[in-house]
Coordinates of N, CA, C and O in Angstrom, one line a residue:
X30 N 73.2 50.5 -19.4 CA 74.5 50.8 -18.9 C 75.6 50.1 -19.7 O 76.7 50.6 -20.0
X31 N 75.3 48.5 -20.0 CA 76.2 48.0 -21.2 C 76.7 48.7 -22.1 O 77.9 48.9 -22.4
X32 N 75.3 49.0 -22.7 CA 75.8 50.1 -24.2 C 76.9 50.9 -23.8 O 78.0 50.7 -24.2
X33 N 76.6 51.9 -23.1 CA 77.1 52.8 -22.7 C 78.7 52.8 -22.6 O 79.5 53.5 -23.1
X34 N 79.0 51.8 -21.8 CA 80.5 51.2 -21.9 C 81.1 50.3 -23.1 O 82.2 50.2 -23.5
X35 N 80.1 49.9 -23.5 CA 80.2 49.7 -25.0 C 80.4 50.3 -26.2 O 81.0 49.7 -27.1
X36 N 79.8 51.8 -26.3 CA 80.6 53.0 -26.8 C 81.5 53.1 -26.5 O 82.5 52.9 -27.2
X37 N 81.8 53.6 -25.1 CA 82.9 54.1 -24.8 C 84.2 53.3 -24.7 O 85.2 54.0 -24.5
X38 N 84.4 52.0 -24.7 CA 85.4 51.3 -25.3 C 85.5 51.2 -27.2 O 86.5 50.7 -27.8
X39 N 84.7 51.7 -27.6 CA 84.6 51.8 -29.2 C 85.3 52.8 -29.1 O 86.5 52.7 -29.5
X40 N 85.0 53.9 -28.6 CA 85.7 55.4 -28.7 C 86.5 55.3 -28.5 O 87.2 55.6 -29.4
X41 N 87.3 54.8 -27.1 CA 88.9 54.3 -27.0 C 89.8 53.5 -27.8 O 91.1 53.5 -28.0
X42 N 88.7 52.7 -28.4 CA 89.6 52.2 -29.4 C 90.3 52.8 -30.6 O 91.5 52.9 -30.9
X43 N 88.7 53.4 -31.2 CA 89.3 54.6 -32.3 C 90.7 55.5 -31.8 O 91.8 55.4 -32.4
X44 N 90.3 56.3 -30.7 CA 91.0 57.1 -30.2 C 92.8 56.9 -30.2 O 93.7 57.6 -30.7
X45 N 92.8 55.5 -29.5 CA 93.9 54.7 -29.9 C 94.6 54.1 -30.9 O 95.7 53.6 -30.8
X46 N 93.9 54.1 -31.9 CA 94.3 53.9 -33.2 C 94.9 55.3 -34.2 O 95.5 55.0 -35.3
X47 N 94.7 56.2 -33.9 CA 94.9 57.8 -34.0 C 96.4 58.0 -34.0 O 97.0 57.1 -33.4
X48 N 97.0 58.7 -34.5 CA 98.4 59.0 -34.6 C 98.7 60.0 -33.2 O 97.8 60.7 -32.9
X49 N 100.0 59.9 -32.4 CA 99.9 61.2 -31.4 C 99.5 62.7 -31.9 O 99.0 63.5 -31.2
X50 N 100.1 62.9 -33.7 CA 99.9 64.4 -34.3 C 98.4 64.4 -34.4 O 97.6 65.3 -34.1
X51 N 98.0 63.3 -35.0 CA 96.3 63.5 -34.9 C 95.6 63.9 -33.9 O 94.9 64.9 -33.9
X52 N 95.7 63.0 -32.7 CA 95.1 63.0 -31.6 C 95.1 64.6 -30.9 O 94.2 65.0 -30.2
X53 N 96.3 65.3 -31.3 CA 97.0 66.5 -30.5 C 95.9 68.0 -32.0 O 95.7 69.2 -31.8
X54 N 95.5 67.4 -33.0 CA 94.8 68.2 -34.3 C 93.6 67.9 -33.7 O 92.8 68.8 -33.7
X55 N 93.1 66.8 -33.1 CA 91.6 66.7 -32.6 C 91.4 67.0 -31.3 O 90.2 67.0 -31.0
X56 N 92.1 67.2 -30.5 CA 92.3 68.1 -29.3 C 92.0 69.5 -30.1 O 90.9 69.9 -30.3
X57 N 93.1 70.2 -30.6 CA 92.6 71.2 -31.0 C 91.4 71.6 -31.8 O 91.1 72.8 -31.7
X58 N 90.8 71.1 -32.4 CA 89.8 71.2 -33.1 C 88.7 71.2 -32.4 O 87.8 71.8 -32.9
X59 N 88.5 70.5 -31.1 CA 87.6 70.1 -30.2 C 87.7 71.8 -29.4 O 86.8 72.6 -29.7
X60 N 88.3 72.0 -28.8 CA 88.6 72.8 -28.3 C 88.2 74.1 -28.8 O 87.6 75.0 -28.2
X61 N 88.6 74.4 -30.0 CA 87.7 75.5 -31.2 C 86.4 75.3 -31.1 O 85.8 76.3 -30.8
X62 N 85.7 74.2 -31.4 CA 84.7 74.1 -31.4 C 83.8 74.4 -30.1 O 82.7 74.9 -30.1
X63 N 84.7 73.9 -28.9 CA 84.0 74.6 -27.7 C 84.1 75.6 -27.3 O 83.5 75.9 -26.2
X64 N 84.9 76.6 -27.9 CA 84.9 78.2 -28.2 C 83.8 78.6 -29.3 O 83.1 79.6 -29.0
X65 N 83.6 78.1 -30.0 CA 82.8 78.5 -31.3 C 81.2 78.6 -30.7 O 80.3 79.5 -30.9
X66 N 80.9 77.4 -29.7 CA 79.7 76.9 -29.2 C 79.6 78.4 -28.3 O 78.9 79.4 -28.5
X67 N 80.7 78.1 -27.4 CA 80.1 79.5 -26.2 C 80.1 80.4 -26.5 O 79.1 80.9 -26.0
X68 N 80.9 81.6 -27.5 CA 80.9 82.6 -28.7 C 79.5 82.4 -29.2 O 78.5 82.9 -28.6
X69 N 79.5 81.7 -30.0 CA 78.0 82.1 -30.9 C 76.5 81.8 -30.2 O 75.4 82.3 -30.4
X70 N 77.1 80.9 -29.4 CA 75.8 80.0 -28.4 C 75.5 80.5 -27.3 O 74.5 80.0 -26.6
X71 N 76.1 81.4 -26.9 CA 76.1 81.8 -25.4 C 76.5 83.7 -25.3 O 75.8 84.7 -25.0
X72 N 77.6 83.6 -25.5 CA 78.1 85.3 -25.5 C 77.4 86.2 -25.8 O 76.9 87.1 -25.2
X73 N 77.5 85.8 -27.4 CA 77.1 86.5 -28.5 C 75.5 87.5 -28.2 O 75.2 88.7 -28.0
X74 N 74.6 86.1 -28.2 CA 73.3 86.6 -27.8 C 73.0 87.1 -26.4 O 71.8 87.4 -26.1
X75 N 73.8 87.2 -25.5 CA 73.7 87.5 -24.5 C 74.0 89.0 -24.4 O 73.4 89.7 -23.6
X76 N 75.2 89.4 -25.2 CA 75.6 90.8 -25.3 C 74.7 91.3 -26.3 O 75.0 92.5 -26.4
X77 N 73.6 91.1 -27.3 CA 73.3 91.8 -28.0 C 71.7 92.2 -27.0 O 71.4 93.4 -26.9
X78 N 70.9 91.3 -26.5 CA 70.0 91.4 -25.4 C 70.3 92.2 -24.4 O 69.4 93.0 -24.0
X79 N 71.4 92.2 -23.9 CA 72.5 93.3 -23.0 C 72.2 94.8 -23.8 O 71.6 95.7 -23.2
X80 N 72.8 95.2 -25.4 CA 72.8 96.3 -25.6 C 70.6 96.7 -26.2 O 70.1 97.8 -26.4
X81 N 70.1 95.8 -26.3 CA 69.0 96.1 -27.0 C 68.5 96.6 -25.8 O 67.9 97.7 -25.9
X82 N 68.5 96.0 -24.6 CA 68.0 96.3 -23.2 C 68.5 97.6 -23.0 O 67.7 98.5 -23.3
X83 N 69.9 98.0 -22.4 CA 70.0 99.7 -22.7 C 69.6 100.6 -23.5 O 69.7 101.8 -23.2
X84 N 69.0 100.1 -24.6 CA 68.6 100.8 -25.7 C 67.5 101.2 -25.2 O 67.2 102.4 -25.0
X85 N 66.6 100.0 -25.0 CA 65.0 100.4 -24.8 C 64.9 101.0 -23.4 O 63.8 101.2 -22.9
X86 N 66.3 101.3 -22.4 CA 65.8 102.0 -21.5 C 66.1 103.4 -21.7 O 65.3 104.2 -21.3
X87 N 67.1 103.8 -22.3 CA 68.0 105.0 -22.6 C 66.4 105.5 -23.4 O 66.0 106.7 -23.1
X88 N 65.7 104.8 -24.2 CA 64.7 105.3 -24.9 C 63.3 106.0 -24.1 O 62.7 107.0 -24.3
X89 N 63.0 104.6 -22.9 CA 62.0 104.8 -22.2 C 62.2 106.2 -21.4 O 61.3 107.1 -21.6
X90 N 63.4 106.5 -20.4 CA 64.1 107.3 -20.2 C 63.9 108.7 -20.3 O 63.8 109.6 -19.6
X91 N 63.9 108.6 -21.6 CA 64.1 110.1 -22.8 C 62.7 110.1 -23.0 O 62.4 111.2 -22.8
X92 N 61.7 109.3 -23.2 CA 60.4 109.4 -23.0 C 59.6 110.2 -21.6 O 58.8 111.1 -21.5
X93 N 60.3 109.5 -20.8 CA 60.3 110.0 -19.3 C 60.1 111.4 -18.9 O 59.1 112.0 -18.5
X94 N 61.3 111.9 -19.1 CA 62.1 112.8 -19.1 C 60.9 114.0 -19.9 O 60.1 114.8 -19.4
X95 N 61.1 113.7 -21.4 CA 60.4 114.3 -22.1 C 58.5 114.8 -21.6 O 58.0 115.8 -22.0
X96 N 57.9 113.8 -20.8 CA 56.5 113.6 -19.9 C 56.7 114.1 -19.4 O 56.0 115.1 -19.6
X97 N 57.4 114.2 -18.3 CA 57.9 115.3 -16.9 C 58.4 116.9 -17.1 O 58.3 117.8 -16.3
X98 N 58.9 116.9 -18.5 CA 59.3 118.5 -19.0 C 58.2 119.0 -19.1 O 57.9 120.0 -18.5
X99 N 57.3 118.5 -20.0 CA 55.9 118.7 -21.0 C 54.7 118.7 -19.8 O 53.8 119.4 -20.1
X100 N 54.7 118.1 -18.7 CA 53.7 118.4 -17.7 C 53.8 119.7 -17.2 O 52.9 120.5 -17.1
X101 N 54.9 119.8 -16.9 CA 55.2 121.6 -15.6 C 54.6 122.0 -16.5 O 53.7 122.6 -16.1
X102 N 54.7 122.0 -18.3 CA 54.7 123.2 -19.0 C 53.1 123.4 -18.9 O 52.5 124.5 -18.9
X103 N 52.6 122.0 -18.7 CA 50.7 122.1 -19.2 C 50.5 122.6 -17.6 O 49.6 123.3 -17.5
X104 N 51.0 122.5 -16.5 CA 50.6 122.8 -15.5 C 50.9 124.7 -15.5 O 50.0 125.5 -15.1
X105 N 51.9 125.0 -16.0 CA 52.2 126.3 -16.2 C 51.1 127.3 -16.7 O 50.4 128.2 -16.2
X106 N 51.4 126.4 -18.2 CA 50.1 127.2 -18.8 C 48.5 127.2 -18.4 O 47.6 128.0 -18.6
X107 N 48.4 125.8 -17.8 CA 46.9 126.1 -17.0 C 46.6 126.9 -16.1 O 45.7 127.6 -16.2
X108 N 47.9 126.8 -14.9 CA 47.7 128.0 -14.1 C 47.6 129.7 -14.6 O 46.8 130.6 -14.1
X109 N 48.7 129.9 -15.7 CA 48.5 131.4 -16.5 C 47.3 131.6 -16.7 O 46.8 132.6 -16.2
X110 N 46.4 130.2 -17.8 CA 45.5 130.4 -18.5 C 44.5 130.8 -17.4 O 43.9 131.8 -17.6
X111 N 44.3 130.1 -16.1 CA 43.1 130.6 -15.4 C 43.3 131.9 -14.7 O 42.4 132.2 -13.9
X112 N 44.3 132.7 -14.9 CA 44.9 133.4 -14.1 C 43.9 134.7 -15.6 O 43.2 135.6 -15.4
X113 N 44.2 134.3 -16.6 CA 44.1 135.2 -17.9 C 42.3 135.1 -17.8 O 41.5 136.0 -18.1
X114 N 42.2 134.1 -17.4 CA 40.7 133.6 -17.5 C 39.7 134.7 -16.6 O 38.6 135.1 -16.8
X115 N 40.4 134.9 -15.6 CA 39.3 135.3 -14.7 C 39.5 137.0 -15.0 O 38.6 137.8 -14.6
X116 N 40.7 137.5 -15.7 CA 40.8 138.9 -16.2 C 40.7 139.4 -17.3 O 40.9 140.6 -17.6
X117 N 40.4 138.3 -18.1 CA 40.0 138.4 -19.4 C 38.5 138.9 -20.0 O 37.6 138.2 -19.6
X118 N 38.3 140.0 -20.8 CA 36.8 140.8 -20.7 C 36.4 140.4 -22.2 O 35.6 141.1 -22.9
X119 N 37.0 138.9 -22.5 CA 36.5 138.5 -23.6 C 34.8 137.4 -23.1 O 34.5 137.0 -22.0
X120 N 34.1 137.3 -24.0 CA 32.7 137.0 -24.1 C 33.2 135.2 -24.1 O 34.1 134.6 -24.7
X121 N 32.2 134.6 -23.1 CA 32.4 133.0 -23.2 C 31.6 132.6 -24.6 O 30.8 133.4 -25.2
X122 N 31.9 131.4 -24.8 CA 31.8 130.7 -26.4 C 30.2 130.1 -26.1 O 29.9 129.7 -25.0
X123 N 29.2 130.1 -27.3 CA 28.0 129.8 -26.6 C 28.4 128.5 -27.3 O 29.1 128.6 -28.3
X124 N 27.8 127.0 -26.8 CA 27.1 125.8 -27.6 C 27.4 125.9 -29.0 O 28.4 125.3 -29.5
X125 N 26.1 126.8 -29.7 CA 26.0 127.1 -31.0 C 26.9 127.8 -31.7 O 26.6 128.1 -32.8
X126 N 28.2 128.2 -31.1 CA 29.4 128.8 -31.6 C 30.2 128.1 -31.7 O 31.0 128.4 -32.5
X127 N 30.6 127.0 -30.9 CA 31.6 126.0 -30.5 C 32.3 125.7 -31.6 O 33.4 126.2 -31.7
X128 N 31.6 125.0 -32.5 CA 32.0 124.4 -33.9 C 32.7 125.4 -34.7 O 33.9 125.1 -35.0
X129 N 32.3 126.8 -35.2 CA 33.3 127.8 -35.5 C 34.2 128.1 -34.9 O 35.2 128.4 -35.5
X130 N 34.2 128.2 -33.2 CA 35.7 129.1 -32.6 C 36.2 128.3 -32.7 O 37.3 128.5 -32.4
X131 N 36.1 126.5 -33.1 CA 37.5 125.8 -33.1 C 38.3 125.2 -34.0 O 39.4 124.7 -34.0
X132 N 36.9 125.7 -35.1 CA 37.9 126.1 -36.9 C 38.7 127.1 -36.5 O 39.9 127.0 -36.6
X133 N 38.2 128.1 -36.1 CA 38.8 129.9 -36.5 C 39.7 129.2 -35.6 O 40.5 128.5 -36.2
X134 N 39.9 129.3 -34.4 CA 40.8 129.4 -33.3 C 42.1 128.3 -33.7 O 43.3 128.7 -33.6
X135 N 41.7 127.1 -34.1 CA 42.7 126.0 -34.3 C 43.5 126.6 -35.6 O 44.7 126.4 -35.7
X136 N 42.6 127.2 -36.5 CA 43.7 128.1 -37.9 C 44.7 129.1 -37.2 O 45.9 128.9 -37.2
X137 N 44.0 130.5 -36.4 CA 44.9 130.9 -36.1 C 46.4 130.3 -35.1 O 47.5 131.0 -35.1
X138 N 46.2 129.2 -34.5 CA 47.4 128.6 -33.8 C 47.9 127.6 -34.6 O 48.7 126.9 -34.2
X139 N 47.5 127.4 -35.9 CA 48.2 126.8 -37.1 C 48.3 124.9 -37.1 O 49.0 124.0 -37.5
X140 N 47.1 125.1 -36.4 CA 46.7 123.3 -35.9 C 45.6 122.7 -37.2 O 44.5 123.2 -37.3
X141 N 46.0 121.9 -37.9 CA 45.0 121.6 -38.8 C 43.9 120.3 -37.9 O 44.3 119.2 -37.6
X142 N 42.8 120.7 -37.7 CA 41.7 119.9 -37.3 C 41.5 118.7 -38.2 O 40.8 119.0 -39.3
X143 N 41.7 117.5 -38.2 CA 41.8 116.3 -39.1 C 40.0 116.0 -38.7 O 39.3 115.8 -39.7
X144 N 39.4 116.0 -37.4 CA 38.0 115.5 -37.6 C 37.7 116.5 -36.3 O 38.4 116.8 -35.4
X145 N 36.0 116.8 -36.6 CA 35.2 117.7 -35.9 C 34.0 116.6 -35.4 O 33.5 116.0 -36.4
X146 N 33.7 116.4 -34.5 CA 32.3 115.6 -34.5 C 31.8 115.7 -33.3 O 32.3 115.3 -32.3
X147 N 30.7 116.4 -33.6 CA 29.7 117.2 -32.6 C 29.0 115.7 -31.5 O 28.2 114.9 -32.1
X148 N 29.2 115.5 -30.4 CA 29.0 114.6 -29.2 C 27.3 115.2 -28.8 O 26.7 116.2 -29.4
X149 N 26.7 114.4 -27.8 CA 25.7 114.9 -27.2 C 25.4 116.5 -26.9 O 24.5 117.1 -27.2
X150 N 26.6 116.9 -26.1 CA 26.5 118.5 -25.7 C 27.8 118.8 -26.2 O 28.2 119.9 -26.4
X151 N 28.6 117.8 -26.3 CA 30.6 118.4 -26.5 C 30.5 117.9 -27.8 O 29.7 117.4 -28.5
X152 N 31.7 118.3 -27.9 CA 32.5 118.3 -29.6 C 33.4 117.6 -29.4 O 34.1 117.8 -28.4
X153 N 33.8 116.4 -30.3 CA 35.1 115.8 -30.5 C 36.1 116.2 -31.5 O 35.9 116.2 -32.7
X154 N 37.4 116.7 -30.8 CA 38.0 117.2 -32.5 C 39.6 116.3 -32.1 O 39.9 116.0 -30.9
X155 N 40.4 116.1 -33.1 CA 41.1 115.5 -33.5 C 42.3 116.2 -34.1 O 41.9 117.3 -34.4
X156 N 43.6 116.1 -34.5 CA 44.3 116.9 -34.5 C 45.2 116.1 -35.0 O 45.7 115.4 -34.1
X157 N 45.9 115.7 -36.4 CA 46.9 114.3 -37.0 C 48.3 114.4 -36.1 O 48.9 113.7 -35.4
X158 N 48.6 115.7 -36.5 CA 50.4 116.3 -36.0 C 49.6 117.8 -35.3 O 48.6 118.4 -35.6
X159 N 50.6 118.1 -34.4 CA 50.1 119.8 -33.9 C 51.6 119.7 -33.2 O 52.3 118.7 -32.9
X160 N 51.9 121.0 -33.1 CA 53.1 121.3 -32.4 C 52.4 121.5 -30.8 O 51.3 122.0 -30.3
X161 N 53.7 120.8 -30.3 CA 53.1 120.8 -28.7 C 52.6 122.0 -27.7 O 51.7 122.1 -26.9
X162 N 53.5 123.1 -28.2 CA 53.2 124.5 -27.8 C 52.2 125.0 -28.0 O 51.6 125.7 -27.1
X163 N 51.8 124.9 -29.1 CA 50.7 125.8 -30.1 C 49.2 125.0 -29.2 O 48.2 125.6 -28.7
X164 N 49.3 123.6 -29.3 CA 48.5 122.7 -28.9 C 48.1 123.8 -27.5 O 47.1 124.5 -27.6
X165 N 48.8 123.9 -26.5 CA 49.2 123.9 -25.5 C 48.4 125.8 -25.6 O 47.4 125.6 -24.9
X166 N 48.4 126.7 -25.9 CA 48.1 127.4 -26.3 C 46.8 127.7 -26.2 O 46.1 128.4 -25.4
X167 N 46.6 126.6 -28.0 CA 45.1 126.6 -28.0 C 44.1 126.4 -27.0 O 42.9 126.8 -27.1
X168 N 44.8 125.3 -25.7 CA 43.6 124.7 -25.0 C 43.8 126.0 -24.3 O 42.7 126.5 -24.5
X169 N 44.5 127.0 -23.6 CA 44.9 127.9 -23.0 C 43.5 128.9 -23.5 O 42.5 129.1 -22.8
X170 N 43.6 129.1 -24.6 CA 42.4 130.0 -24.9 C 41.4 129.6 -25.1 O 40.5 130.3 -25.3
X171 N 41.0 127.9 -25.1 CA 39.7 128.0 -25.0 C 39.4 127.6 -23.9 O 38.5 126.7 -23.8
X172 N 40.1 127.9 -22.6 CA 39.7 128.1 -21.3 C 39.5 129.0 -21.0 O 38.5 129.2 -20.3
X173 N 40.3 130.2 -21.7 CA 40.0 131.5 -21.4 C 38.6 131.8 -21.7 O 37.9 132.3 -20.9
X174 N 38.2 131.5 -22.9 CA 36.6 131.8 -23.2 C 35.8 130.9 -22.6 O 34.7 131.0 -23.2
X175 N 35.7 130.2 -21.9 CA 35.0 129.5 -20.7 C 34.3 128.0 -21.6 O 33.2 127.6 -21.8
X176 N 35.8 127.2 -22.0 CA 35.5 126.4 -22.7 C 35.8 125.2 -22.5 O 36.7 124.8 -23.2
X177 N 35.1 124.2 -21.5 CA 35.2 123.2 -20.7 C 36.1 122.3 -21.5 O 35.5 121.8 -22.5
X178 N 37.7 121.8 -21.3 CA 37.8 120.9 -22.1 C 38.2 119.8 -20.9 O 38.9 119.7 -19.9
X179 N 36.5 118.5 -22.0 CA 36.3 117.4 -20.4 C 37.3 116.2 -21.0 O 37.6 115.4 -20.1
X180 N 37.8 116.0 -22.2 CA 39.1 115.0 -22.0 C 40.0 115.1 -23.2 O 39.8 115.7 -24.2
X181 N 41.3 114.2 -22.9 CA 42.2 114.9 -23.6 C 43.1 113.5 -24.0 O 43.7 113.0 -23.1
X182 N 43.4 112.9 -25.3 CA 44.4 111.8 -25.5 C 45.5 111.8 -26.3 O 45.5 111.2 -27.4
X183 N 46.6 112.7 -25.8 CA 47.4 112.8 -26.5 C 48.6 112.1 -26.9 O 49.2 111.8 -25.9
X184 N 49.3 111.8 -27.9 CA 50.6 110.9 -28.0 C 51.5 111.5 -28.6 O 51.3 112.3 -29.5
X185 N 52.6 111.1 -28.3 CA 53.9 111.5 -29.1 C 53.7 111.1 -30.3 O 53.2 110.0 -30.7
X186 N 54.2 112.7 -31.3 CA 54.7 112.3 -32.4 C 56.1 111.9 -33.2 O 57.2 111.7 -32.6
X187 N 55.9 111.8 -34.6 CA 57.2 111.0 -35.0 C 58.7 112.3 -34.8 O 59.8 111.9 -34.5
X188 N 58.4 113.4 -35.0 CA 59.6 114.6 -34.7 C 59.3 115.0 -33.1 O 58.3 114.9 -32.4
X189 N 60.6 115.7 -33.0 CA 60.7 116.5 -31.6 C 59.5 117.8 -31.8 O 59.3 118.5 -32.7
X190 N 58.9 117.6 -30.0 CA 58.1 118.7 -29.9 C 56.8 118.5 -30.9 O 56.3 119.6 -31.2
X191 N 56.2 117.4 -31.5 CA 55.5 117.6 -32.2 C 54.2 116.1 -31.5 O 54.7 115.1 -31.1
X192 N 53.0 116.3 -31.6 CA 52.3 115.2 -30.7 C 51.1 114.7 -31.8 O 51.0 115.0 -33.0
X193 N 50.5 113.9 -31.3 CA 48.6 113.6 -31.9 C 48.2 113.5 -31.0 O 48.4 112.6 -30.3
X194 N 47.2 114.7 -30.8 CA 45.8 114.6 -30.7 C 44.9 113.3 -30.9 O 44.2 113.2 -32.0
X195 N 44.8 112.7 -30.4 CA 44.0 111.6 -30.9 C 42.3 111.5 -30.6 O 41.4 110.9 -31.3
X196 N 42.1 112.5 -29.1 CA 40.7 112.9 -28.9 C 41.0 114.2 -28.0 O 42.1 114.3 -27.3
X197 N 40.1 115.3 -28.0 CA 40.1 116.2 -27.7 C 38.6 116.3 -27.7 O 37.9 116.2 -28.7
X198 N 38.0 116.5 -26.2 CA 36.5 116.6 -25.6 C 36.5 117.9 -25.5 O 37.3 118.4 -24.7
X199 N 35.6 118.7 -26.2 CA 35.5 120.3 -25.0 C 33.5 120.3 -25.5 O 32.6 119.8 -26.2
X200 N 33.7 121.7 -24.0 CA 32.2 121.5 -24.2 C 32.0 123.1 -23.7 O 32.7 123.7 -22.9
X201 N 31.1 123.4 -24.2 CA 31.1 125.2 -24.2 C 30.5 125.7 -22.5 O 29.3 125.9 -22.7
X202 N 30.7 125.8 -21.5 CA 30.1 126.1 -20.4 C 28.9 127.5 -20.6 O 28.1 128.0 -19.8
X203 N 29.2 127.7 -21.5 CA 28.1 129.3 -21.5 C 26.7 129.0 -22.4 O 26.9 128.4 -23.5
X204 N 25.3 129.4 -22.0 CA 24.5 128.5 -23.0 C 23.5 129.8 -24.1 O 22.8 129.4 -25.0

């Protein structure tokens, strides 16, 4: 506690020794400086955490949004497709055909198949970019031909409306 008042009569001394114009330049200068501190130390990063945070919700959001449009549609089209399915007088897909209708089938809806790999009884196929619709389509018709698809991991891609496939399970129900 000595010290302490020990500086601070050093400091007074200095202080006192100071011109009144000086003293009134180190006031001000002190005073900038405790603007400069709360500005760059405090504000600053506080408003930029502030706008990054609306960012990533405005983003999450649009994500959201985007999940909730794109479900009605797969709920849509599943309901059509089973609706197509049970009046449809097309032939179901055997096992041993699987692997061709999902070359042919995936060309005609203009989905390039990046990997095919035949599972225990199902097929794994893969898909880099597919447009969401077309995707949406394809599973459409290979329901229609009685084409079990048992799972599905899809993600957003880098453009609008466009996804990856990252696994795609189907399995031929007809033997």
């Amino acid at each position: 506690m000595d010290q302490f008042k020990q500086y601070k009569q050093q400091a007074r001394l200095w202080w006192q020794k100071r011109e009144p114009r000086e003293r009134q330049l180190l006031v001000v200068l002190a005073a900038l400086l405790v603007i400069f501190i709360f500005w760059y130390g405090l504000w600053q990063p506080l408003q930029s955490n502030i706008v990054r945070a609306e960012n990533r919700l405005a983003t999450q959001q649009e994500t959201l949004r985007w999940v909730e449009e794109n479900a009605a549609r797969v709920e849509q089209l599943r309901q059509q497709s089973g609706s197509q399915a049970t009046t449809s007088a097309e032939q179901p897909v055997r096992s041993g055909e699987l692997n061709a209708f999902i070359s042919r089938t995936s060309t005609e809806f203009n989905l390039q198949v990046s990997r095919l790999q035949p599972q225990s009884d199902s097929l794994l196929v893969v898909f880099n970019d597919a447009d969401f619709d077309q995707l949406l389509r394809f599973i459409a018709e290979l329901e229609s031909r009685a084409v079990q698809v048992n799972a599905v991991d899809i993600a957003e891609g880098d453009e609008p409306g466009m996804v990856r496939v990252r696994r795609l399970e189907v399995r031929a129900e007809a033997e």
